[in-house]
Coordinates of C-alpha atoms and ligand atoms in Angstrom, one line a residue:
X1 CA -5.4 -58.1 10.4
X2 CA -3.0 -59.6 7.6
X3 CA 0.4 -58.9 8.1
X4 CA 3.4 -58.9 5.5
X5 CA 6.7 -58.2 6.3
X6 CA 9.2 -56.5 3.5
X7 CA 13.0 -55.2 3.5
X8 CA 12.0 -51.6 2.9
X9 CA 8.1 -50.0 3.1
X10 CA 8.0 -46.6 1.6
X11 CA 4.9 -44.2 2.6
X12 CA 4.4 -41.9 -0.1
X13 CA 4.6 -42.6 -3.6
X14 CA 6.0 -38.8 -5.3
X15 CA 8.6 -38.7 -7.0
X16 CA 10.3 -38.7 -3.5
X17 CA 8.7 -41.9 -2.5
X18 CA 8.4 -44.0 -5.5
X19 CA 11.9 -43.2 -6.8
X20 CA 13.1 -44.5 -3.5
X21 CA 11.5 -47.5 -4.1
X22 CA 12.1 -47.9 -7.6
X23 CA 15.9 -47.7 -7.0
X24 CA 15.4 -50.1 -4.0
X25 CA 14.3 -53.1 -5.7
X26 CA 16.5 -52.6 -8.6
X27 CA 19.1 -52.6 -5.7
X28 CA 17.4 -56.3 -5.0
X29 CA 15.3 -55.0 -2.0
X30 CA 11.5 -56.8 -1.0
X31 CA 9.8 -53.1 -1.4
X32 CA 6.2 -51.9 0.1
X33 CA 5.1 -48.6 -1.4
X34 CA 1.8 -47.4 0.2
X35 CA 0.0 -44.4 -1.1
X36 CA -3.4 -42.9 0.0
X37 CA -4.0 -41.2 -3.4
X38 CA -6.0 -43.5 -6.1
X39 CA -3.4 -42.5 -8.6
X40 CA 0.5 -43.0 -8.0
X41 CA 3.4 -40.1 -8.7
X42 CA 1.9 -37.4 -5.5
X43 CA 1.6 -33.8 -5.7
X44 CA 3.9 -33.5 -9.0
X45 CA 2.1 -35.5 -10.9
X46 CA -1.7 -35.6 -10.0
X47 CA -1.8 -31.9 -8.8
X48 CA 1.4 -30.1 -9.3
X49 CA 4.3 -29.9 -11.9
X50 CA 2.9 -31.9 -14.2
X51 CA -0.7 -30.6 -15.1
X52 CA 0.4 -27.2 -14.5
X53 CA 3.1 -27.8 -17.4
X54 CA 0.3 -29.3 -19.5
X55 CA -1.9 -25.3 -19.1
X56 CA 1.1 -23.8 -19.8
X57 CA 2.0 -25.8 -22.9
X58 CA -1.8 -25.1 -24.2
X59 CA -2.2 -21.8 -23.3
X60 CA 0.7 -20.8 -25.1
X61 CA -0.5 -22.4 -27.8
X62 CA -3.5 -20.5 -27.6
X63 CA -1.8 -16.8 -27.2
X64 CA 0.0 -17.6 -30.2
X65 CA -2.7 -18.7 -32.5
X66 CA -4.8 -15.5 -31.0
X67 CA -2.2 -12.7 -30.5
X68 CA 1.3 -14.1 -33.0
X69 CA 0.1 -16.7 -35.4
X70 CA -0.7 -13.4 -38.1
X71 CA 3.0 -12.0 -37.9
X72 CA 3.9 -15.0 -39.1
X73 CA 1.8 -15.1 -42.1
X74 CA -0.7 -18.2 -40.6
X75 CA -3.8 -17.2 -41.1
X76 CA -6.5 -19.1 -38.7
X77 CA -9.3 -17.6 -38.3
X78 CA -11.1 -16.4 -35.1
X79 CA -9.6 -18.4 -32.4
X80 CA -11.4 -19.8 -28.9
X81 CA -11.0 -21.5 -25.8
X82 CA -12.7 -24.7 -24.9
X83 CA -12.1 -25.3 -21.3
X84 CA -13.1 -28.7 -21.1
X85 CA -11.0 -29.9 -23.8
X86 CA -8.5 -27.8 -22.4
X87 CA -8.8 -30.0 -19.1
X88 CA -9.4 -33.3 -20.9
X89 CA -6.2 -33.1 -22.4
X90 CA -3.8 -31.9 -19.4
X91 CA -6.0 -34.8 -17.7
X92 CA -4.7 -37.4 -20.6
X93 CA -0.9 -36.2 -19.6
X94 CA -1.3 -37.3 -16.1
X95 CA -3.4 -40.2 -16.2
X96 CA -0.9 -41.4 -19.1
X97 CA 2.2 -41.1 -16.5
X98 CA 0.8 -42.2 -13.7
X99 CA -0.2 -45.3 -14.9
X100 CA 3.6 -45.3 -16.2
X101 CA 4.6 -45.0 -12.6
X102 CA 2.4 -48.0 -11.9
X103 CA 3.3 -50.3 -14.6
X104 CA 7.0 -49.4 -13.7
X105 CA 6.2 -50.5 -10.2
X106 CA 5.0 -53.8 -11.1
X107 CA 7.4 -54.3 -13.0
X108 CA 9.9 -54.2 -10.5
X109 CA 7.9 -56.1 -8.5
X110 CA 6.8 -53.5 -5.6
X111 CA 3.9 -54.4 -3.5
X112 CA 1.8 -50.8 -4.0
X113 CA -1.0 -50.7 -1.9
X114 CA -3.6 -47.9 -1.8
X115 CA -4.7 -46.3 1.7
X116 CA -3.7 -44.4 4.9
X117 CA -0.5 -45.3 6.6
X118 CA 0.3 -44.9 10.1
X119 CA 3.1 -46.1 12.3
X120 CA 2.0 -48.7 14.9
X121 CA 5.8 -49.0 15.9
X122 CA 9.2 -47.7 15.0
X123 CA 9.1 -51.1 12.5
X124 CA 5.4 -51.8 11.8
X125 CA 3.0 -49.7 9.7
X126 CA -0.5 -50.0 9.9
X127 CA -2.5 -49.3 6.3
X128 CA -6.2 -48.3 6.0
X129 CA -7.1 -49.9 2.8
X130 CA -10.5 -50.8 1.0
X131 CA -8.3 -53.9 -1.0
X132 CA -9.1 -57.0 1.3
X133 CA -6.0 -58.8 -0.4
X134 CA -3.3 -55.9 0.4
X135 CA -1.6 -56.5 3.9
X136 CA -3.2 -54.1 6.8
X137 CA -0.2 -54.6 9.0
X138 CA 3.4 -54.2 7.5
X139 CA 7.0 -54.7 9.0
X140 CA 10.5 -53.6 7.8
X141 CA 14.1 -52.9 8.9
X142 CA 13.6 -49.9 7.2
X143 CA 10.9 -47.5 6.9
X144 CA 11.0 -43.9 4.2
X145 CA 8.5 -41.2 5.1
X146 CA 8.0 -39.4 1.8
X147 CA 4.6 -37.9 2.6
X148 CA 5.4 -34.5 0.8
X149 CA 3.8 -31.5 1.3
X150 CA 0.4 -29.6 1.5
X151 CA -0.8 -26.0 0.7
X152 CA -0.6 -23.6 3.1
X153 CA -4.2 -22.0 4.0
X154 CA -4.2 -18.4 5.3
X155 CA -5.9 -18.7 8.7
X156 CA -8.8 -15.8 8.5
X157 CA -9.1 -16.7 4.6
X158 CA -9.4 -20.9 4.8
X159 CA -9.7 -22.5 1.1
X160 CA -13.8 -23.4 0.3
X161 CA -12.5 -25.0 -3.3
X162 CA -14.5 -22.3 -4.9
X163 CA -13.7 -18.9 -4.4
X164 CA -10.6 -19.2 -1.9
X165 CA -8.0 -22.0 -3.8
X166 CA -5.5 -23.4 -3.6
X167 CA -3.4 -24.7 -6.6
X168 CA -5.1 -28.0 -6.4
X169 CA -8.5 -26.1 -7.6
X170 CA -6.5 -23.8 -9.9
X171 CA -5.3 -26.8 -12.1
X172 CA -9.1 -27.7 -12.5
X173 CA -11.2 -24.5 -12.9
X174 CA -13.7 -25.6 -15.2
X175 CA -14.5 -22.1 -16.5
X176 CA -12.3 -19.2 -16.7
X177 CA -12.3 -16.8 -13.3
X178 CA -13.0 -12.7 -14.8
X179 CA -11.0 -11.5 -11.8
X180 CA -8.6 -13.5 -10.2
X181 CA -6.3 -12.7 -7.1
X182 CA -2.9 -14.6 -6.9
X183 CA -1.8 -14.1 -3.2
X184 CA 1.9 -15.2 -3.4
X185 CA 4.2 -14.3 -6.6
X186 CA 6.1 -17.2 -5.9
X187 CA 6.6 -20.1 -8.8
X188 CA 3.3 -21.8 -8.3
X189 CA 1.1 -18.7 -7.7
X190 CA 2.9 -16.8 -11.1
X191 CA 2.7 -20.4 -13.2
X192 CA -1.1 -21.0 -12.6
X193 CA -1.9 -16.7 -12.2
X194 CA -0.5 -16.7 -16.6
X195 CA -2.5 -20.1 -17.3
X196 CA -5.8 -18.0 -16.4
X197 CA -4.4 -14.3 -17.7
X198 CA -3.6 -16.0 -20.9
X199 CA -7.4 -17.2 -21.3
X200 CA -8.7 -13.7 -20.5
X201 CA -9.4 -14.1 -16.7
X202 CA -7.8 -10.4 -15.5
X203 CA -4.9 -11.0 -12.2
X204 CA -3.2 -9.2 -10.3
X205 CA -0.5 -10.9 -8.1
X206 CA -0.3 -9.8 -4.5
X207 CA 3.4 -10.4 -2.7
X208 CA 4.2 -9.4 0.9
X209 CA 8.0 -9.2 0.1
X210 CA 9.3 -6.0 -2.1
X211 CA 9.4 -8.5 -4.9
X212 CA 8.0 -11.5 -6.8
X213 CA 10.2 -14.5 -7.0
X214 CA 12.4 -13.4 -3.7
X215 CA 15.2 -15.5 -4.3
X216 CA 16.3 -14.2 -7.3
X217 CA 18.7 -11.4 -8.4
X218 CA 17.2 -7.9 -8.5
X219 CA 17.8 -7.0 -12.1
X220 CA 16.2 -10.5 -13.1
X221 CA 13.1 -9.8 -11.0
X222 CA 13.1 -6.3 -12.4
X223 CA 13.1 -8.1 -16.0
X224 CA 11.1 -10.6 -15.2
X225 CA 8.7 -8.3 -13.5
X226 CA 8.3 -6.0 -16.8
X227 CA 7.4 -8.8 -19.3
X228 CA 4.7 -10.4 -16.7
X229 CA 3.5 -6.3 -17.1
X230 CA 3.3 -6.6 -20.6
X231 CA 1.6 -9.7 -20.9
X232 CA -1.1 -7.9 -18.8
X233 CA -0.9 -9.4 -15.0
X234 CA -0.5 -6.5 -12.7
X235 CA 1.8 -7.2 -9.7
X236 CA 1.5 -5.4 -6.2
X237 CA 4.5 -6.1 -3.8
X238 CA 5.1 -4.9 -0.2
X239 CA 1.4 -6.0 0.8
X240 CA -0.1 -7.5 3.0
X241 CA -3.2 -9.6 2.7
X242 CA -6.0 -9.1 5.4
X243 CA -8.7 -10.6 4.2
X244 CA -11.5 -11.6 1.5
X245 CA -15.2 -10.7 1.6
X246 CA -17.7 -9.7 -0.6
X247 CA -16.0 -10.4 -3.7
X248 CA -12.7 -8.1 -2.9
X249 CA -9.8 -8.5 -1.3
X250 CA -8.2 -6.3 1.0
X251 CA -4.7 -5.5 1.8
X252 CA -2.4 -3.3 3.1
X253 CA 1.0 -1.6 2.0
X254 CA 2.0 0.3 4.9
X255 CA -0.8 3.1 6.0
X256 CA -2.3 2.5 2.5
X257 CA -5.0 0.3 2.3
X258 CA -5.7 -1.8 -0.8
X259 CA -8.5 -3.7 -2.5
X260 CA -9.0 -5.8 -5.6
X261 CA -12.3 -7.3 -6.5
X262 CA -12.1 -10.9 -7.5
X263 CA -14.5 -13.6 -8.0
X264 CA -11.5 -16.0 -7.2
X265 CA -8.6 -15.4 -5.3
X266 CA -5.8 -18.5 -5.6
X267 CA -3.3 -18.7 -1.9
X268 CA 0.1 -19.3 -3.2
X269 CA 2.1 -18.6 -0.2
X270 CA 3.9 -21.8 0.4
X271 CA 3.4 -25.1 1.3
X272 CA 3.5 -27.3 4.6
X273 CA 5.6 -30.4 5.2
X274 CA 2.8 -33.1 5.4
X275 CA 2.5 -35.6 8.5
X276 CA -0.8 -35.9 9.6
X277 CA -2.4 -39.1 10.3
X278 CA 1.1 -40.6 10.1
X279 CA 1.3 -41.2 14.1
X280 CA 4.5 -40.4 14.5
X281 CA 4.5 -40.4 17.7
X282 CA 4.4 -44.4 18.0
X283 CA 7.6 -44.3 16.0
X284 CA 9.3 -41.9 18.7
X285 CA 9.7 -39.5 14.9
X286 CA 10.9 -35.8 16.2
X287 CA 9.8 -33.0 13.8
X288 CA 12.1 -29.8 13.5
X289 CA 10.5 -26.3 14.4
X290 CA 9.0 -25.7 11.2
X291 CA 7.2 -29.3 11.7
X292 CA 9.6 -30.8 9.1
X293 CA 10.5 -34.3 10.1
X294 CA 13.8 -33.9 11.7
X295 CA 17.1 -35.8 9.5
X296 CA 20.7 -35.4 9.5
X297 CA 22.7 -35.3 6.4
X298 CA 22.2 -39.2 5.5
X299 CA 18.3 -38.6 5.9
X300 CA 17.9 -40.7 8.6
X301 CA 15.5 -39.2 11.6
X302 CA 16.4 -40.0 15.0
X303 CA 14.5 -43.2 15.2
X304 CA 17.5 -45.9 13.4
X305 CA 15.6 -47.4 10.5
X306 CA 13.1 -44.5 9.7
X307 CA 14.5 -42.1 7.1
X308 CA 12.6 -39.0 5.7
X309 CA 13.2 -37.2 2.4
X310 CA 11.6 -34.7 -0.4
X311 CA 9.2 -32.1 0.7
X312 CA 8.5 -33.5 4.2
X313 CA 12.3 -32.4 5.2
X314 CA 14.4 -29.1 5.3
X315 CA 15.3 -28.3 1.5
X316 CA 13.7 -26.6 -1.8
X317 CA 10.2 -28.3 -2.4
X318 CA 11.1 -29.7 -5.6
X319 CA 10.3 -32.8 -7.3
X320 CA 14.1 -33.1 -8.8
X321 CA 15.2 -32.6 -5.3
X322 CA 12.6 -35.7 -3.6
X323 CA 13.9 -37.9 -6.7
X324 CA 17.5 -37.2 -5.4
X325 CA 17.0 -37.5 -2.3
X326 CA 15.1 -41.1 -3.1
X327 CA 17.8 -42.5 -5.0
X328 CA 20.2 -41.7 -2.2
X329 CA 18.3 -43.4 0.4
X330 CA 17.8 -46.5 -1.2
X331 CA 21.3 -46.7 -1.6
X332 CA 22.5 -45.7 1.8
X333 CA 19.5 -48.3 2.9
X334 CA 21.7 -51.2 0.5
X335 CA 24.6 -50.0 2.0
X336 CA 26.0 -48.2 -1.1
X337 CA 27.4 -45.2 -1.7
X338 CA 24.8 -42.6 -2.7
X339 CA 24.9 -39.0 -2.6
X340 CA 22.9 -35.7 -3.2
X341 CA 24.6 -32.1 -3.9
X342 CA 22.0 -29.9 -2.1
X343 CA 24.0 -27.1 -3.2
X344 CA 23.2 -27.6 -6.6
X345 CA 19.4 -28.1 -7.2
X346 CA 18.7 -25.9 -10.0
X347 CA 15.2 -24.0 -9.6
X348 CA 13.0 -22.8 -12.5
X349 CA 9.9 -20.8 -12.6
X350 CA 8.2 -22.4 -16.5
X351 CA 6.0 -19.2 -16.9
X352 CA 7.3 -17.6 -20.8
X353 CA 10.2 -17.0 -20.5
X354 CA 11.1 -19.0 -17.7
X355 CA 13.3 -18.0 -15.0
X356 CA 15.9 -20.6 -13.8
X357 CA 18.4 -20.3 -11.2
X358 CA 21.0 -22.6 -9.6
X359 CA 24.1 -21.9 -6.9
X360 CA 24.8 -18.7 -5.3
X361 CA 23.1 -15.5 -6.4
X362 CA 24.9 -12.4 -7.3
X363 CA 23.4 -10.1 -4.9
X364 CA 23.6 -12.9 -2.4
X365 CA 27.2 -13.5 -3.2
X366 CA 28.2 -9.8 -2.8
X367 CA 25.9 -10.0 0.6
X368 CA 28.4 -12.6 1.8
X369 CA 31.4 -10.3 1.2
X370 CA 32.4 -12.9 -1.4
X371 CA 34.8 -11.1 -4.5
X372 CA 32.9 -12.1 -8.0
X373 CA 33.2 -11.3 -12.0
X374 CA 29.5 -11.2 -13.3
X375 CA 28.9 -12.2 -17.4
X376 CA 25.7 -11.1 -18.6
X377 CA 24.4 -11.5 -22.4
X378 CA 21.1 -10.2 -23.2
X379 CA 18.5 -13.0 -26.0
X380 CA 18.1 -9.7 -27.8
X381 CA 21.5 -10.8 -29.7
X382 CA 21.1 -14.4 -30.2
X383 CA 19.9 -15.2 -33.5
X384 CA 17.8 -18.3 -32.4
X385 CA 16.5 -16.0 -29.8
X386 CA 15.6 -13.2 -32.5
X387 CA 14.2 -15.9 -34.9
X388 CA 12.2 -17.9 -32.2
X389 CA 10.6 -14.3 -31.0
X390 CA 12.7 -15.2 -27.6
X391 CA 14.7 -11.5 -27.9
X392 CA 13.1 -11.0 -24.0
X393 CA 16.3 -11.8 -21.1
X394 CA 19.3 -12.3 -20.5
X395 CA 21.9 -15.3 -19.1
X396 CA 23.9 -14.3 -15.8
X397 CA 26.9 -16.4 -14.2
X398 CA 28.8 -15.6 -11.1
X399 CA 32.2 -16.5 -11.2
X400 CA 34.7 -16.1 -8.1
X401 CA 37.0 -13.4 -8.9
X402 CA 39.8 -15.0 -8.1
X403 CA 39.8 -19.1 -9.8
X404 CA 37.0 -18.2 -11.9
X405 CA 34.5 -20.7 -10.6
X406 CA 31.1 -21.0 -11.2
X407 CA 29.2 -20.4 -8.3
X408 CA 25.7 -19.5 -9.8
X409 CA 23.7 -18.7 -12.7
X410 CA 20.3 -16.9 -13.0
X411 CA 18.5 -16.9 -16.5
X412 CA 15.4 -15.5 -17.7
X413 CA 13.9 -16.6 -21.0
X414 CA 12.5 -18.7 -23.4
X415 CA 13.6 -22.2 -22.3
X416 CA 15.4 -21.2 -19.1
X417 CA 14.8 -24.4 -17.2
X418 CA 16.8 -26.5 -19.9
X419 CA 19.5 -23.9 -20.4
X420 CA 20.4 -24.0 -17.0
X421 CA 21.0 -27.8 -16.8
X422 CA 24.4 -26.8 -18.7
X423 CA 25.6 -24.6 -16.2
X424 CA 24.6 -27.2 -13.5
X425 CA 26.7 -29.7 -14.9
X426 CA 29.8 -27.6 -15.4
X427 CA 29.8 -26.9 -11.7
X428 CA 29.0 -29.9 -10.7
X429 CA 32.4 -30.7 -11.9
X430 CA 34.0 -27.3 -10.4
X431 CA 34.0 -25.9 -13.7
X432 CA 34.9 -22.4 -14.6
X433 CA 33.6 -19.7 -16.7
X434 CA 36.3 -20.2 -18.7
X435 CA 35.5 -24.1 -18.9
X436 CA 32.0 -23.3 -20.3
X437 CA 33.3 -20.0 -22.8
X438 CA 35.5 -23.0 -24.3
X439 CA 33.0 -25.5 -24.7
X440 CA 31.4 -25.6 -27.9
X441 CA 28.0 -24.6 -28.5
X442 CA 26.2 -25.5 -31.9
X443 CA 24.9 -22.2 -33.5
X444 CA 21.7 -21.2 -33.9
X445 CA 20.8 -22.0 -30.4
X446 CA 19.8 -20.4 -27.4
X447 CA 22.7 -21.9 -25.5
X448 CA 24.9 -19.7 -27.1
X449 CA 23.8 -17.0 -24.7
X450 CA 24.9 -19.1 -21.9
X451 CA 28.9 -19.6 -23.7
X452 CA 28.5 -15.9 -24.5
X453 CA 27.7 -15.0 -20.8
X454 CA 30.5 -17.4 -19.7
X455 CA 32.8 -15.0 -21.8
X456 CA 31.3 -11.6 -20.5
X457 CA 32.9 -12.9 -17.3
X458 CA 36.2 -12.1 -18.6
X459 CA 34.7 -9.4 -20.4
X460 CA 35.1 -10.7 -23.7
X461 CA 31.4 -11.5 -24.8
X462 CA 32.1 -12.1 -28.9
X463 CA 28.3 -10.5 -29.5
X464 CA 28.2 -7.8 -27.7
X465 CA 30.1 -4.8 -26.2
Ligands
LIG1 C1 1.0 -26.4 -8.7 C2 2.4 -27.0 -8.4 C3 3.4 -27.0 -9.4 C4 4.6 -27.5 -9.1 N1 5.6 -27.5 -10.1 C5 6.8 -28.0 -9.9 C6 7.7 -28.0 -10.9 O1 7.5 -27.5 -12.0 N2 9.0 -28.5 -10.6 C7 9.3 -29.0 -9.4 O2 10.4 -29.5 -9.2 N3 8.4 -29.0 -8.4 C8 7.1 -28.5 -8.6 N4 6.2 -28.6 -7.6 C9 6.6 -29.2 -6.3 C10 6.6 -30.7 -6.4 O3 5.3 -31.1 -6.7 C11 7.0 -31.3 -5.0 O4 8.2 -30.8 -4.7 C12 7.1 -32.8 -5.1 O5 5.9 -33.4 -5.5 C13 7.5 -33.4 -3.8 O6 7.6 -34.8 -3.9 P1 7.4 -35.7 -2.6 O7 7.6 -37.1 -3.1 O8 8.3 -35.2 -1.5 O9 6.0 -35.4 -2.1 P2 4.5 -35.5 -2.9 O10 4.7 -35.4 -4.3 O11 3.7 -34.5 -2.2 O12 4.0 -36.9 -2.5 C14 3.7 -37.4 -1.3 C15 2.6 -38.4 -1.4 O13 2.4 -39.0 -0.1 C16 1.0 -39.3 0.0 N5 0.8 -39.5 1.5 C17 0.8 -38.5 2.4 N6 0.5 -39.1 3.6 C18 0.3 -40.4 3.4 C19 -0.1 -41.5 4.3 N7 -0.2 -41.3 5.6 N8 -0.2 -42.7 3.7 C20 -0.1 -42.9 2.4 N9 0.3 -41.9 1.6 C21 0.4 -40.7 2.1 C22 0.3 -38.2 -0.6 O14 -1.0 -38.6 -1.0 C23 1.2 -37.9 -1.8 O15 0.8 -38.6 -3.0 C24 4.9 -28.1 -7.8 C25 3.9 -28.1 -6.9 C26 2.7 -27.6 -7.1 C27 1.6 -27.7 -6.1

């Protein structure tokens, strides 16, 4: 068995993983990157944020050239779907960045190698790969688990890749589903359940909780919830799935019993910190009670040398979150000073509009007894908004009532994911609502909702009463 030794050997190559090691060797660490996947860049990129961005992106072309193109005086034509193309080109997207992820990681001269890891030791890892020139055996001081995550499978409904998905399937249907069931109206089940209404397939989103997109404020979900309704998904909360069989799915909401026929039902109901195969137990690695591996607030597990970080630990599953996390562990590894602010990791769901949040909530706030001012300004009286047909949402920051801090900010609408980024940067520097009301904001944009929000705090919106 050939065996290498290296300063660092990262297991996983998401944007967890191979951030870590990117920032490693620029930090002037010998780096091992090991990933079972053909393809570098994990979950986000070969399964997850990245093709689903690429249906969204098409599919709103395509409602626009069926359903707004005319309004606008464009005249095209009768207007189809061709799903293969459709798939060809999100599959251009991802093969084009994950070879960028590889030709980056030559570049900084990380040994990748493709296959299976598992510990042998708390300092050796062991790597089933076809490539008889890659090392089977590997050694380091320090070792990153940044295995990620997998979907979660409903016991008495298991995935069969065909009629029970997950999103892994749901990126890749090569035809469009007539009825499709989305169990979960969380981010991923809501994304990929408007990529399939949008070409005709007929959903209906079925939630457990009393609302889609739990972690958000009320009156955003309420919002949120009526445009999804307009665009023609119908959304069933408070019930619970029981089971799939003969083309319908049952449920139940209370004493009532429900049932939806579908020739596809997607499971969006979460996803599972992924270890198997790893071995952990050679390393001495202890897992929390939700099977995440366990790490205190430098990411290090209790085994010194093995650190843990992205989906695989306690945190939002997010890929901006893994990449954080990565660049902070590299550093901490070279004995710098690095440093994540897990309080502000801004979350957005990229179905149109989009639905962004970051920081405390306002119905969480008030839940914590906490005094706040709210600013709200509604896209119906933006300009940009009216002339980009984004009049749908509004901008809401929480401010503390008595310095005027920002402690949140929930938006829904067109292009809610890069507004928020704004509002994340004032607070990272404890700014206040006043802060962002004085900042200036070049007109026509959508971002002038966000300084006219910052205003309504001190209830002095310019645009609105
Ligand atoms: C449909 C979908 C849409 C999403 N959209 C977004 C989005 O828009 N924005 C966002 O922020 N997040 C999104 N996410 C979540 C995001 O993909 C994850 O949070 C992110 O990929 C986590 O990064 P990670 O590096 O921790 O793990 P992963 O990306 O899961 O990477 C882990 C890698 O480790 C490899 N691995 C596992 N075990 C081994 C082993 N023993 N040996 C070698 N390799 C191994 C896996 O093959 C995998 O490639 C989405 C997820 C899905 C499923």
């Amino acid at each position: 068995m050939s065996s290498q030794s290296f300063d660092l050997i990262v297991i996983g190559a998401g944007p967890g993983g191979y951030v870590c090691a990117f920032r490693a060797a620029q930090l002037g660490l010998k780096v091992a990157l090991i990933e079972k996947r053909d393809a570098l860049g994990g979950t986000c990129l070969n399964v997850g944020c990245i093709p689903s961005k690429a249906l969204l992106h098409s599919t709103e072309q395509f409602v626009f050239a069926k359903s707004h193109a005319a309004e606008h005086g464009i005249k095209l034509g009768s207007v189809a779907i061709d799903i293969a193309t459709l798939l060809k080109k999100k599959d251009s997207v991802v093969t084009k960045l994950t070879g960028g992820v590889a030709a980056l990681a030559k570049a900084r001269k990380i040994t990748v190698i493709t296959g299976a890891a598992r510990f042998a030791s708390p300092t050796e890892v062991e790597v089933a790969t076809a490539n008889p020139a890659a090392p089977q055996r590997l050694t380091a001081k320090n070792i990153v688990i940044a295995t990620g995550s997998a979907p979660v499978e409903l016991p008495f409904m298991k995935f069969d890749g065909e009629t029970v998905v997950s999103s892994d399937h749901a990126v890749a249907f090569n035809a469009v589903p007539q009825k499709l069931v989305v169990v979960g109206g969380g981010a991923i089940g809501l994304e990929l359940g408007s990529v399939w209404a949008r070409l005709g397939a007929e959903v209906t989103v079925v939630e457990f909780l009393p609302k889609i997109i739990a972690t958000y404020d009320d009156d955003i979900v309420r919002a949120f919830t009526r445009i999804l309704q307009k665009q023609g998904l119908k959304i069933e909360v408070g019930a619970k799935v029981t089971g799939y069989a003969n083309g319908v799915l049952t449920a139940e909401r209370g004493a009532e019993k429900l049932s939806f026929s579908a020739d596809k039902v997607l499971v969006a109901v979460g996803r599972r910190p992924f270890t198997d195969a790893l071995n952990l137990a050679a390393a001495g690695v202890e897992l929390d009670e939700k099977k995440r591996v366990k790490v205190d607030g430098h990411l290090k597990t209790n085994v010194p040398g093995i650190w843990a970080l992205g989906d695989v630990v306690a945190g939002p599953m997010l890929a901006h979150k893994a990449e954080e996390d990565g660049v902070a562990v590299a550093e901490w590894i070279a004995q710098k000073a690095g440093h994540v602010n897990w309080d502000l990791i801004p979350a957005v769901v990229y179905t149109d509009p989009e639905v962004a949040s970051v920081g405390l909530g306002e119905d969480a706030a008030k839940a914590a007894g906490l005094a706040v001012n709210i600013g709200k300004f509604n896209f119906a009286a933006n300009g940009r908004a009216l002339a980009n047909d984004a009049a749908d949402g509004f901008v809401k920051i929480i401010a503390d009532a008595k310095t005027d801090k920002i402690l949140g900010a929930q938006i829904v609408g067109r292009g809610a994911g890069d507004l928020i980024s704004e509002i994340v940067t004032h607070m990272e520097y404890g700014g206040s609502a006043e802060d962002l009301a004085r900042t200036v904001h070049a007109h026509p944009t959508m971002s002038e909702a966000v300084k006219e929000a910052a205003l309504a705090v001190a209830k002095r919106a310019l645009h609105a009463i």
